[in-house]
PDB file of C-alpha atoms in Angstrom:
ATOM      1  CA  UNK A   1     -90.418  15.463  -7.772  1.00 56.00           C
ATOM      2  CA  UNK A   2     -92.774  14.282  -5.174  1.00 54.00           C
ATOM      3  CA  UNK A   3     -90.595  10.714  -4.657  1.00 60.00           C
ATOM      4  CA  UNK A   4     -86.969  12.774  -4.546  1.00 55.00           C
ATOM      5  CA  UNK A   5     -88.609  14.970  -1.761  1.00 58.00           C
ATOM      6  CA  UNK A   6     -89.637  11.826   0.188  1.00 62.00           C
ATOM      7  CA  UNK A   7     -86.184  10.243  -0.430  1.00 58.00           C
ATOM      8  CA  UNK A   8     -85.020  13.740   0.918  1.00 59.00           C
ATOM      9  CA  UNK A   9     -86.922  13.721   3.897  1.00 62.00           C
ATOM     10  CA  UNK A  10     -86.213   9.816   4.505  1.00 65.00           C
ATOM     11  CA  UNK A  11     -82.413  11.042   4.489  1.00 64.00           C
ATOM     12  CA  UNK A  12     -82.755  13.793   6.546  1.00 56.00           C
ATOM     13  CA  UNK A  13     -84.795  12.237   9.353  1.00 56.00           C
ATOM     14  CA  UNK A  14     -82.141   8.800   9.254  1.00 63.00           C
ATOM     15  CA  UNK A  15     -79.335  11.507   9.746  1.00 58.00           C
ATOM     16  CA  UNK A  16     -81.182  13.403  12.655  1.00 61.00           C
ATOM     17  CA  UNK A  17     -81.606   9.799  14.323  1.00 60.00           C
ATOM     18  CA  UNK A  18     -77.999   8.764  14.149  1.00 51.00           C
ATOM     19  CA  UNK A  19     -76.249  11.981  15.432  1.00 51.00           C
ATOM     20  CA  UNK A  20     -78.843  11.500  18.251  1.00 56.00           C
ATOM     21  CA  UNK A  21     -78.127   8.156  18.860  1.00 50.00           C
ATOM     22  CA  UNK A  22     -74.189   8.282  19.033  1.00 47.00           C
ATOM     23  CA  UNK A  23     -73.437  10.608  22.055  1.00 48.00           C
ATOM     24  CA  UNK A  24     -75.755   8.336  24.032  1.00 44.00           C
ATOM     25  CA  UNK A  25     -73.822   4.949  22.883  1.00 44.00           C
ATOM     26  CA  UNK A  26     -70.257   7.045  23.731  1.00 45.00           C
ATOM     27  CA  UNK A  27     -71.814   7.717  27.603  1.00 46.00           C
ATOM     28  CA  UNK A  28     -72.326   4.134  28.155  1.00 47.00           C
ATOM     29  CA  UNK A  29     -69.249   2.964  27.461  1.00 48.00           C
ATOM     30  CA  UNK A  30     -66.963   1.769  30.751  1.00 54.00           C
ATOM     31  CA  UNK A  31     -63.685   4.048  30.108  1.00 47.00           C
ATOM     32  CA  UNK A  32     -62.581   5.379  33.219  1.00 54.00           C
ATOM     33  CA  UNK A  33     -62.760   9.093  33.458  1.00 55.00           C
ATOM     34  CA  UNK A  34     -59.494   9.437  34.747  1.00 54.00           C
ATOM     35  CA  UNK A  35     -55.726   7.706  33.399  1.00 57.00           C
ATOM     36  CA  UNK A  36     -55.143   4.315  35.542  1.00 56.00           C
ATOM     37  CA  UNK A  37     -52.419   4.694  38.265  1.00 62.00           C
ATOM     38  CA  UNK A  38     -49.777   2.381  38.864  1.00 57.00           C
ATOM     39  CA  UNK A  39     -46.708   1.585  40.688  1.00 60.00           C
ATOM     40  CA  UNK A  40     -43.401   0.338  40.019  1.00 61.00           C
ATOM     41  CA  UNK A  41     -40.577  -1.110  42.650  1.00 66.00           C
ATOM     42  CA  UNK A  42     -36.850  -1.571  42.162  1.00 61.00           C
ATOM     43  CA  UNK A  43     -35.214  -5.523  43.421  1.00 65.00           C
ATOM     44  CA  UNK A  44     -33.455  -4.827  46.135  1.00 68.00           C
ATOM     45  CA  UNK A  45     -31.173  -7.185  45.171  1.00 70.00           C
ATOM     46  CA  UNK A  46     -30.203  -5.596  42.138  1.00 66.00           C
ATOM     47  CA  UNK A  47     -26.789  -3.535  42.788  1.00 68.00           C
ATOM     48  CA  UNK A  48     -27.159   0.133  41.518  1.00 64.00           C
ATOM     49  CA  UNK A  49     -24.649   1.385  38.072  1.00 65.00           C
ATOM     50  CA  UNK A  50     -21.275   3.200  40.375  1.00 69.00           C
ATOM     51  CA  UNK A  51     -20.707   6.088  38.239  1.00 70.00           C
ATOM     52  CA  UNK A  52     -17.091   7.335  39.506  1.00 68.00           C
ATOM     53  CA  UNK A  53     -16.072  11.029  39.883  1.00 66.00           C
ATOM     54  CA  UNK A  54     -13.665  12.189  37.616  1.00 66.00           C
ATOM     55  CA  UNK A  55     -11.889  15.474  38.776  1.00 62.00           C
ATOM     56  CA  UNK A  56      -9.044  17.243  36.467  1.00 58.00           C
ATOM     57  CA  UNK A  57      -6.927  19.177  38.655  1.00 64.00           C
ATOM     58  CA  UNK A  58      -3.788  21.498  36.885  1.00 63.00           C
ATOM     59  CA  UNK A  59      -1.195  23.189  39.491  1.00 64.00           C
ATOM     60  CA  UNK A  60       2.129  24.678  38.744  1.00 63.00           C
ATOM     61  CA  UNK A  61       5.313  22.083  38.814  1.00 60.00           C
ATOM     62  CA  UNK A  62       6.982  22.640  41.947  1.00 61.00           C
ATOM     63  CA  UNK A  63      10.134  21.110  41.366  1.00 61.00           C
ATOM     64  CA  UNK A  64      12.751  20.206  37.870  1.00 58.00           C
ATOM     65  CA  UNK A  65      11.037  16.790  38.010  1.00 62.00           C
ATOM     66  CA  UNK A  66       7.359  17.185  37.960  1.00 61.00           C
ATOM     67  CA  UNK A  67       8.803  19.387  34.688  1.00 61.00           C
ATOM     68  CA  UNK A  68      10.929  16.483  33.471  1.00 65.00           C
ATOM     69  CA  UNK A  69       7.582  14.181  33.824  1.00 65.00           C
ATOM     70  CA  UNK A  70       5.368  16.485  32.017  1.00 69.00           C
ATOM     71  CA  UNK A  71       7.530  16.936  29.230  1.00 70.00           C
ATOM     72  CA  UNK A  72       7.866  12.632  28.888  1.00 69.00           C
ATOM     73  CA  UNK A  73       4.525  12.204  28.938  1.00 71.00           C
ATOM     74  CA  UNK A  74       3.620  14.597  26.442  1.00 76.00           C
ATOM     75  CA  UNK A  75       6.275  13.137  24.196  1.00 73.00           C
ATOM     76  CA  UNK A  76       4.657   9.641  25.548  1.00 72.00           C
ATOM     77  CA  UNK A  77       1.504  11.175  24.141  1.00 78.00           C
ATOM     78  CA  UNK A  78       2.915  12.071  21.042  1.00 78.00           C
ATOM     79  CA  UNK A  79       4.842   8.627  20.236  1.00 73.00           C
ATOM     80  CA  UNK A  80       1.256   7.105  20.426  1.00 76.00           C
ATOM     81  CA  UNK A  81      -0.281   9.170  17.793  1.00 80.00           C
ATOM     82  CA  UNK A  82       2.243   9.021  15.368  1.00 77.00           C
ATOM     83  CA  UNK A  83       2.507   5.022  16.003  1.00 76.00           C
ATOM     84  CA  UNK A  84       0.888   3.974  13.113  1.00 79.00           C
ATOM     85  CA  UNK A  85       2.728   5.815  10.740  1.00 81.00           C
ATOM     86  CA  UNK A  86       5.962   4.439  12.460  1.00 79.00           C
ATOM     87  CA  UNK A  87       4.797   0.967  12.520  1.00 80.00           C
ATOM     88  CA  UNK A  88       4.043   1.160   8.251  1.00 84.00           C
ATOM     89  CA  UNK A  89       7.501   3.305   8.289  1.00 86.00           C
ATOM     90  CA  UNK A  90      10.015   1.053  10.130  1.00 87.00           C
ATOM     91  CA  UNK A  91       8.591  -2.336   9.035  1.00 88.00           C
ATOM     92  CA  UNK A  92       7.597  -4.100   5.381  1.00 88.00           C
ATOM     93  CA  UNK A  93       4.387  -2.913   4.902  1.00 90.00           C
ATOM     94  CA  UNK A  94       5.961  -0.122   2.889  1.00 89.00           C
ATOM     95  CA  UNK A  95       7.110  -2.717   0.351  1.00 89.00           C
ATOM     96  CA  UNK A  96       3.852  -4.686   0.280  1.00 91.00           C
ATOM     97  CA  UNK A  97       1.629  -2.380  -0.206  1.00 90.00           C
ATOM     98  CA  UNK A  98       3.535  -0.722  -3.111  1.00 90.00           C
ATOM     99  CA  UNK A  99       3.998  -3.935  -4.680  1.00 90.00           C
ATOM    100  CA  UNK A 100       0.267  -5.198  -4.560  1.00 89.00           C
ATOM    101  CA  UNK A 101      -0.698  -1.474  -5.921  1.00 88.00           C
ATOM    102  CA  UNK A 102       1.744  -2.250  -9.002  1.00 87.00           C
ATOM    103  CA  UNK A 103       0.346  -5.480  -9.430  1.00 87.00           C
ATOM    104  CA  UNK A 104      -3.834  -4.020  -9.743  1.00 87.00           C
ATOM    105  CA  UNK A 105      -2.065  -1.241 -12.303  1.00 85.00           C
ATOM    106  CA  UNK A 106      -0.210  -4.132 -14.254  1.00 84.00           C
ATOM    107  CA  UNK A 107      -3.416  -5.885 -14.575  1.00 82.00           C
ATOM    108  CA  UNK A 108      -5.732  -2.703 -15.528  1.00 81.00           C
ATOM    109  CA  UNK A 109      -7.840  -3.124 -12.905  1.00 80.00           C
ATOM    110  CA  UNK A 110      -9.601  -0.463 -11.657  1.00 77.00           C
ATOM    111  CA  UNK A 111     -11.456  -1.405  -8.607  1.00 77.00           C
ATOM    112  CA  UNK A 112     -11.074  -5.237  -7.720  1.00 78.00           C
ATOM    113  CA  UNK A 113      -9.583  -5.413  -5.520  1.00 82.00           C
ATOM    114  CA  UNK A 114     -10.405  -2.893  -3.715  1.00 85.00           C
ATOM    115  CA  UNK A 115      -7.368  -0.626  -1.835  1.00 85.00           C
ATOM    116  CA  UNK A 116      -8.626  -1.746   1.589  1.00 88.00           C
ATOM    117  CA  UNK A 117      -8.593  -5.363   0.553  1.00 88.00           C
ATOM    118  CA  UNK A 118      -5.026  -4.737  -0.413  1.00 87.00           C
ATOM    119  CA  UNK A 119      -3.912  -2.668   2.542  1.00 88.00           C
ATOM    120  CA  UNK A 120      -5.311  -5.388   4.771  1.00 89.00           C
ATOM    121  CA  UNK A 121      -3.111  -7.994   3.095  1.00 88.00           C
ATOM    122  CA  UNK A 122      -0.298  -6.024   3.044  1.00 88.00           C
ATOM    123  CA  UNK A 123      -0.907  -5.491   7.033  1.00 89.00           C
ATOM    124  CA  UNK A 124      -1.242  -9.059   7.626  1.00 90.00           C
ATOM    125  CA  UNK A 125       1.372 -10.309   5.792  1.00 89.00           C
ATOM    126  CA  UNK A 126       3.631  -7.456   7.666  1.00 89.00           C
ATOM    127  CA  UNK A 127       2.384  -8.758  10.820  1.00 89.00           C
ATOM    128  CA  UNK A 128       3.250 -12.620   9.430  1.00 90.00           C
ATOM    129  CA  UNK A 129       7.317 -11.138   8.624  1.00 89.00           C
ATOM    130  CA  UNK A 130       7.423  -8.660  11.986  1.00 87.00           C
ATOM    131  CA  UNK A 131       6.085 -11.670  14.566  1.00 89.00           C
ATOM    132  CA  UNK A 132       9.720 -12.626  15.594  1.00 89.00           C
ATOM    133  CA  UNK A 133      10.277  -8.684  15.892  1.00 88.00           C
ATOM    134  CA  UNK A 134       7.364  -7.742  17.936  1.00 87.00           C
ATOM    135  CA  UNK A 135       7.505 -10.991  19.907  1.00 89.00           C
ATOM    136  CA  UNK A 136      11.604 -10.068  21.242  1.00 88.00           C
ATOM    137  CA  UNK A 137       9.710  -5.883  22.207  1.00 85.00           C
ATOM    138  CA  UNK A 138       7.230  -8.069  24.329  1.00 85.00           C
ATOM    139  CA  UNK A 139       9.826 -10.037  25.836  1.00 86.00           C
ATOM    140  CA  UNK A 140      12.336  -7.649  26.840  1.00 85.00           C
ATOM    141  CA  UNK A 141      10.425  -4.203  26.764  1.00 83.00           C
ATOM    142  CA  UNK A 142       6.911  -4.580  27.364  1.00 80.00           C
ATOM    143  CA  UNK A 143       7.169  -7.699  29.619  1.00 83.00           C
ATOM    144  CA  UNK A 144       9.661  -5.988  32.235  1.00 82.00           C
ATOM    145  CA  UNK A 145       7.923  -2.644  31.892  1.00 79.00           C
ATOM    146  CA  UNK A 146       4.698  -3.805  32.954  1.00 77.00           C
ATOM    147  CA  UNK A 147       6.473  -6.272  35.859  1.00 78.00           C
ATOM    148  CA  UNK A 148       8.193  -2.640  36.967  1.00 76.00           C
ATOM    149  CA  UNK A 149      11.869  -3.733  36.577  1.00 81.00           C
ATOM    150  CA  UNK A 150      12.539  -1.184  34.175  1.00 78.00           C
ATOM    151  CA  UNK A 151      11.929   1.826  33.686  1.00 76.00           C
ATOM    152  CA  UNK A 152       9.968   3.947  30.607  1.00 72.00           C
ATOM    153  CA  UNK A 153      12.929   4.966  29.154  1.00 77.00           C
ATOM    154  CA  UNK A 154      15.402   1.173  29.181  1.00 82.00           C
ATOM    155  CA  UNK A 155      11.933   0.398  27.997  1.00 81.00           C
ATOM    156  CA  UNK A 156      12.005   2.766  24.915  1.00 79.00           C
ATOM    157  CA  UNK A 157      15.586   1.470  24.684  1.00 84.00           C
ATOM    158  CA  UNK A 158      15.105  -2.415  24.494  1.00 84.00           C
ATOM    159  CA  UNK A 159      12.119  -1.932  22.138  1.00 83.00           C
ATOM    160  CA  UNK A 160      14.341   0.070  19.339  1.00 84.00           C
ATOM    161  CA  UNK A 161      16.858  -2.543  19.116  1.00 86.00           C
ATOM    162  CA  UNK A 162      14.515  -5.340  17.523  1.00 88.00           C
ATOM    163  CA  UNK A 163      13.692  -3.025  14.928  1.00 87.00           C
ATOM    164  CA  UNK A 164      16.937  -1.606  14.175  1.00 87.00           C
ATOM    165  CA  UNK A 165      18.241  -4.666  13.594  1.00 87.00           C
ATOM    166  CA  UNK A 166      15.391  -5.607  11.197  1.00 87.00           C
ATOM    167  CA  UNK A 167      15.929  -2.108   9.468  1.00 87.00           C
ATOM    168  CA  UNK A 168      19.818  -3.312   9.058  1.00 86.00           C
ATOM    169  CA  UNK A 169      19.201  -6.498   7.437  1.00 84.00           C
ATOM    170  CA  UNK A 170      17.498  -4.781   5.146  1.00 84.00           C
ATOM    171  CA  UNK A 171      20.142  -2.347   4.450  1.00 83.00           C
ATOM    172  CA  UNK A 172      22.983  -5.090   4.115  1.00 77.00           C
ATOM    173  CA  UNK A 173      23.481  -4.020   0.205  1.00 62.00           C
ATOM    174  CA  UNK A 174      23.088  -0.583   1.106  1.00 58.00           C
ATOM    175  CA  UNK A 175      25.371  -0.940   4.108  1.00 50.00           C
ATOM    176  CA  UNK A 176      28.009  -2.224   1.276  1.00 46.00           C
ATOM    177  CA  UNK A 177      27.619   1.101  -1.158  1.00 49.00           C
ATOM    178  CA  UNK A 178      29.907   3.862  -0.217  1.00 46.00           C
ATOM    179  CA  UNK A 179      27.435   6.379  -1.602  1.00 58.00           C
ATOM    180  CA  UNK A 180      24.553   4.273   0.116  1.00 78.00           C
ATOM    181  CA  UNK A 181      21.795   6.117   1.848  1.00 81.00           C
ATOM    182  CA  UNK A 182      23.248   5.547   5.588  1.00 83.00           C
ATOM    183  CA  UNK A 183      26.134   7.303   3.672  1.00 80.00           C
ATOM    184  CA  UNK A 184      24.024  10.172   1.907  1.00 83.00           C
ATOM    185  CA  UNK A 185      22.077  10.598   5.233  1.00 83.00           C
ATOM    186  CA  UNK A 186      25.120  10.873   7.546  1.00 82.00           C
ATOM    187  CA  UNK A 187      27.236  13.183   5.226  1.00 83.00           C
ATOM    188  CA  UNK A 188      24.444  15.346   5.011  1.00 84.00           C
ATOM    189  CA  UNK A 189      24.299  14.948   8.856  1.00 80.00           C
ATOM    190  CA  UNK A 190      28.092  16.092   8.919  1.00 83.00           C
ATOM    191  CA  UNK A 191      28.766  12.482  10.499  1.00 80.00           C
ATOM    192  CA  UNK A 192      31.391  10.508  10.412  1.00 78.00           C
ATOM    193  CA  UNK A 193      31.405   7.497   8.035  1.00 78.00           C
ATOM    194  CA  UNK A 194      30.007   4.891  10.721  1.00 77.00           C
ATOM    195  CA  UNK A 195      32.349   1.147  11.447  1.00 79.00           C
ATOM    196  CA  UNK A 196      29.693  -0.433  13.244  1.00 79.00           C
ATOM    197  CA  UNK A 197      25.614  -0.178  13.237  1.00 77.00           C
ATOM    198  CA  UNK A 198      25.901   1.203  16.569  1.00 79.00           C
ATOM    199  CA  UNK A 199      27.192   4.341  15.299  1.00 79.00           C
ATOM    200  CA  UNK A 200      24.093   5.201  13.042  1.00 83.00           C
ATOM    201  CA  UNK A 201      21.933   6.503  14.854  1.00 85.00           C
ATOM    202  CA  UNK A 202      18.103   5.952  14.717  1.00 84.00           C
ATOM    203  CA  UNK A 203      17.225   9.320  13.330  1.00 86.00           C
ATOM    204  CA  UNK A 204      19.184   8.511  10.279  1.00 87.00           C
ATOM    205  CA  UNK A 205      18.630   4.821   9.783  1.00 87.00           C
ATOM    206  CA  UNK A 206      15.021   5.219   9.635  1.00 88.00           C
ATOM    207  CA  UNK A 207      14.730   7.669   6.286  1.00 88.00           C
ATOM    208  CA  UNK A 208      17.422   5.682   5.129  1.00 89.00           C
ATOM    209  CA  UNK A 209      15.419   2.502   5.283  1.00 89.00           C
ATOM    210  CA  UNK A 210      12.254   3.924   3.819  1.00 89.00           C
ATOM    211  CA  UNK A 211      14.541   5.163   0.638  1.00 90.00           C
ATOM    212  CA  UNK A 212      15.696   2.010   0.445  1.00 89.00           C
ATOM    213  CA  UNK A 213      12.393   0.102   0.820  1.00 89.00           C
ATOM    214  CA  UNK A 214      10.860   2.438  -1.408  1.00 90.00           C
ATOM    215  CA  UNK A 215      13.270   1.689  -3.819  1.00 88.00           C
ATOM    216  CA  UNK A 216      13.213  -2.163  -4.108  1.00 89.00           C
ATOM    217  CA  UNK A 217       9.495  -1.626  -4.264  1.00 89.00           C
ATOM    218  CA  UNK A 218       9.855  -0.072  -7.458  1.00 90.00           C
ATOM    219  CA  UNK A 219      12.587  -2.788  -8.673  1.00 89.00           C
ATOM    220  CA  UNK A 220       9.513  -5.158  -8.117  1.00 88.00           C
ATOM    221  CA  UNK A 221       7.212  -3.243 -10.033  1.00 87.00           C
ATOM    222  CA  UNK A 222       9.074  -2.701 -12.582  1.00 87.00           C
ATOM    223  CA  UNK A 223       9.365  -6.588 -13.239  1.00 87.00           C
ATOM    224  CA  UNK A 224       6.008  -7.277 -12.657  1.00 86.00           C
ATOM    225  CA  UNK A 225       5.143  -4.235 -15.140  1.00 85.00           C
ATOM    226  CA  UNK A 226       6.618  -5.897 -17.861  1.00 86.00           C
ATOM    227  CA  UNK A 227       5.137  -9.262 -19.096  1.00 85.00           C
ATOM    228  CA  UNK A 228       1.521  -7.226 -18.885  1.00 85.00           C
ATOM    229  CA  UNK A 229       3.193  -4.309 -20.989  1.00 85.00           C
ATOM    230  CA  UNK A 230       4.307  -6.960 -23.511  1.00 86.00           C
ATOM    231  CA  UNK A 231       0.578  -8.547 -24.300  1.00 84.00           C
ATOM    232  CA  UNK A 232      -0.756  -4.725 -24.114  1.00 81.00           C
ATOM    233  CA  UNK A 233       1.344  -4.308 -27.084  1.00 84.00           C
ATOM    234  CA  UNK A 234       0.407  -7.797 -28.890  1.00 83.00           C
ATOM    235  CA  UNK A 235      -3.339  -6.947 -28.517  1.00 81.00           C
ATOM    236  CA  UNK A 236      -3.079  -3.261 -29.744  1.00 81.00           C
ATOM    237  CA  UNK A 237      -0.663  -4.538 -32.873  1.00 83.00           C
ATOM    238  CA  UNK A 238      -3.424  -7.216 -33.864  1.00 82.00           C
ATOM    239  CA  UNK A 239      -5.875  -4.382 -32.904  1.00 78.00           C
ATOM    240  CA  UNK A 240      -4.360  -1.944 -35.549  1.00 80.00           C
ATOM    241  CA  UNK A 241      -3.615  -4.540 -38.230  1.00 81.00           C
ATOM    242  CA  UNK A 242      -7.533  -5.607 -37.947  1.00 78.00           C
ATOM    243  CA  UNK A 243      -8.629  -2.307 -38.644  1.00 75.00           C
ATOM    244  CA  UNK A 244     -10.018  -1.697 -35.004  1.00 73.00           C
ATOM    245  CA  UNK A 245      -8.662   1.562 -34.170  1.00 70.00           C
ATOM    246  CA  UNK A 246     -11.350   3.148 -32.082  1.00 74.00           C
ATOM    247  CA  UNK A 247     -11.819  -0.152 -29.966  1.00 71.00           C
ATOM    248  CA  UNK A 248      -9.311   0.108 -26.761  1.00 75.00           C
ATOM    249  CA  UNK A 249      -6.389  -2.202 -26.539  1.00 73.00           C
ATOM    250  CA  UNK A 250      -6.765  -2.526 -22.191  1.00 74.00           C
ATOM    251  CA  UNK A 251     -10.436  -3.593 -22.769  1.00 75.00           C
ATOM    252  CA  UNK A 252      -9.454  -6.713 -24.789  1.00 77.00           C
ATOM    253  CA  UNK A 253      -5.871  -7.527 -22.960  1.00 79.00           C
ATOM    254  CA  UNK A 254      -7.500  -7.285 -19.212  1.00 81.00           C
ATOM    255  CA  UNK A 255      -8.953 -10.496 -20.100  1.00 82.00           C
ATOM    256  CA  UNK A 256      -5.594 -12.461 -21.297  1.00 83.00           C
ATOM    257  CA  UNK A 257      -3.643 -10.438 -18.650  1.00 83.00           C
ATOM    258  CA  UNK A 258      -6.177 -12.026 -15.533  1.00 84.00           C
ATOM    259  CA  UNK A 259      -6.066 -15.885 -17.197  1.00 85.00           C
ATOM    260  CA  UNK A 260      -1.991 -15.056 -17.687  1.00 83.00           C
ATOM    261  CA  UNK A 261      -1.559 -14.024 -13.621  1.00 83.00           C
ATOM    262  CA  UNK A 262      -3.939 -17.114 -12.699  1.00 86.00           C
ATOM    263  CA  UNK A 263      -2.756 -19.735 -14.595  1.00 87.00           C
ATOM    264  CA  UNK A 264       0.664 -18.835 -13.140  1.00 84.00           C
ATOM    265  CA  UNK A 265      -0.546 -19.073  -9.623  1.00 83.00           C
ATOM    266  CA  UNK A 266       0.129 -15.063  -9.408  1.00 83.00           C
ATOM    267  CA  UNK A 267      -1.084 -14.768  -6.305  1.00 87.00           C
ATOM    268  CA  UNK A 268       1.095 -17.650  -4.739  1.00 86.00           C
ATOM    269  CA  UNK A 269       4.362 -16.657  -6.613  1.00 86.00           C
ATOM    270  CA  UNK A 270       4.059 -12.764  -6.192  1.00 86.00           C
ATOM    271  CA  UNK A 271       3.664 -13.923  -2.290  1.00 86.00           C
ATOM    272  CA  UNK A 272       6.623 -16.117  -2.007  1.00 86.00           C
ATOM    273  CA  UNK A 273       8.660 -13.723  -3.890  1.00 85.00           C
ATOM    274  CA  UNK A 274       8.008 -10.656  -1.293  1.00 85.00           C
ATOM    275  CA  UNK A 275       8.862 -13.117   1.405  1.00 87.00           C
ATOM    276  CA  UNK A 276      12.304 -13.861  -0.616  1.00 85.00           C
ATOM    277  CA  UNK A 277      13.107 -10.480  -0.506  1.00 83.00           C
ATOM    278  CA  UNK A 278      12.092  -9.755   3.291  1.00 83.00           C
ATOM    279  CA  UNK A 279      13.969 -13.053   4.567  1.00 77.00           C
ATOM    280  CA  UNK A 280      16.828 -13.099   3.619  1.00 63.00           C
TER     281      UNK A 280
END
């Protein structure tokens, strides 16, 4: 008992010295007392960021055209966000992209590739077909537009010519079908049965080319769709005559299907064969 009390006190009195000892090391320390100042100056040589002043003013139109101006620019406004849709509309991207989707069903594939992969060949491959197209809008609408010897609207004008004329080569077997869809679309119009391509106008030749571009899409589907059907059905006949019942059919035919489309050069001949059927 007597050495724990000594090792008690030995503690006790160590302790007392250190908490006695430790303010006295902190006030002889050299921190300053107070936070160090200091000062900062800008080059003069360095130019300032110009923020401009933007002001939106509205006023009532004064005159029939400030009216007529308002009401072009809004439909300006509008023709630029439906743009997009009108460029996958009007041109081949239609067809590609419905083709390539048939393709990934015909194989079984599920997620390679992936739709944005597909969408992005389909767009570049569009933009491959439409280069001649775009490149005549540059020339003789954009170009003059921007050099101001035309106006917005001979602009609108020369730009929808290109593409009509790409929507009518395209229709040249429709164009020969009485009951075609320039036909179905311009009796349901209440329209004369047109003699020249100038007398279609664009509001009907446009849903008559997507109907039509739909439509071949699925005639190349279709196609595609049926060598794969025909080795789905060998594997799930040798499947059943094996016994194998429970075991799924698209699980063992993927496999024959891919070394089938490669071995082919799928890729290269389903490519070649959209072209075909753009260029005539």
């Amino acid at each position: 008992m007597k050495d724990l009390k000594n090792k008690l006190k030995s503690i006790f009195f160590i302790l007392i010295i250190f908490f006695n000892l430790v303010p006295l090391s902190a006030q002889n320390t050299n921190f300053p007392n107070s936070p160090a100042r200091g000062t900062t100056t800008m080059n003069p040589n360095v130019n300032p960021v110009q923020i401009p002043n933007i002001a939106v003013q509205i006023t009532q139109p004064q005159s029939g055209k400030e009216v007529a101006f308002s009401v072009r620019l809004l439909i300006l406004l509008t023709i630029l966000t439906l743009a997009p849709s009108i460029l996958i509309l009007v041109t081949c991207f239609l067809r590609f992209s419905i083709v390539l989707d048939f393709i990934k069903r015909a194989l079984s594939l599920q997620q390679v590739p992936p739709t944005a992969v597909l969408n992005g060949i389909a767009f570049f491959m569009t933009i491959f077909i439409m280069w001649p197209t775009f490149t005549k809008i540059y020339d003789n609408a954009y170009k003059p537009m921007s050099d101001g010897t035309i106006g917005l609207e001979q602009a609108i004008r020369e730009a929808e010519k290109p593409i009509r004329e790409f929507m009518f080569i395209q229709l040249q077997d429709d164009a020969a079908k009485e009951r075609g869809y320039i036909g179905m679309f311009m009796n349901m119009a209440k329209l004369g049965k047109p003699k020249t391509p100038s007398d279609v106008p664009t509001y009907i030749l446009i849903p008559a080319y997507i109907l039509h571009e739909l439509t071949v899409a699925f005639y190349i589907g279709i196609f595609l769709y049926i060598p794969f059907i025909i080795i789905d059905m060998v594997v799930a006949s040798i499947l059943m005559s094996m016994g194998m019942m429970m075991l799924p059919p698209v699980q063992i035919s993927m496999p024959f299907k891919l070394i089938l489309f490669v071995l082919v050069d799928g890729w290269g001949l389903l490519t070649q064969q959209l072209f075909a059927s753009v260029i005539h």
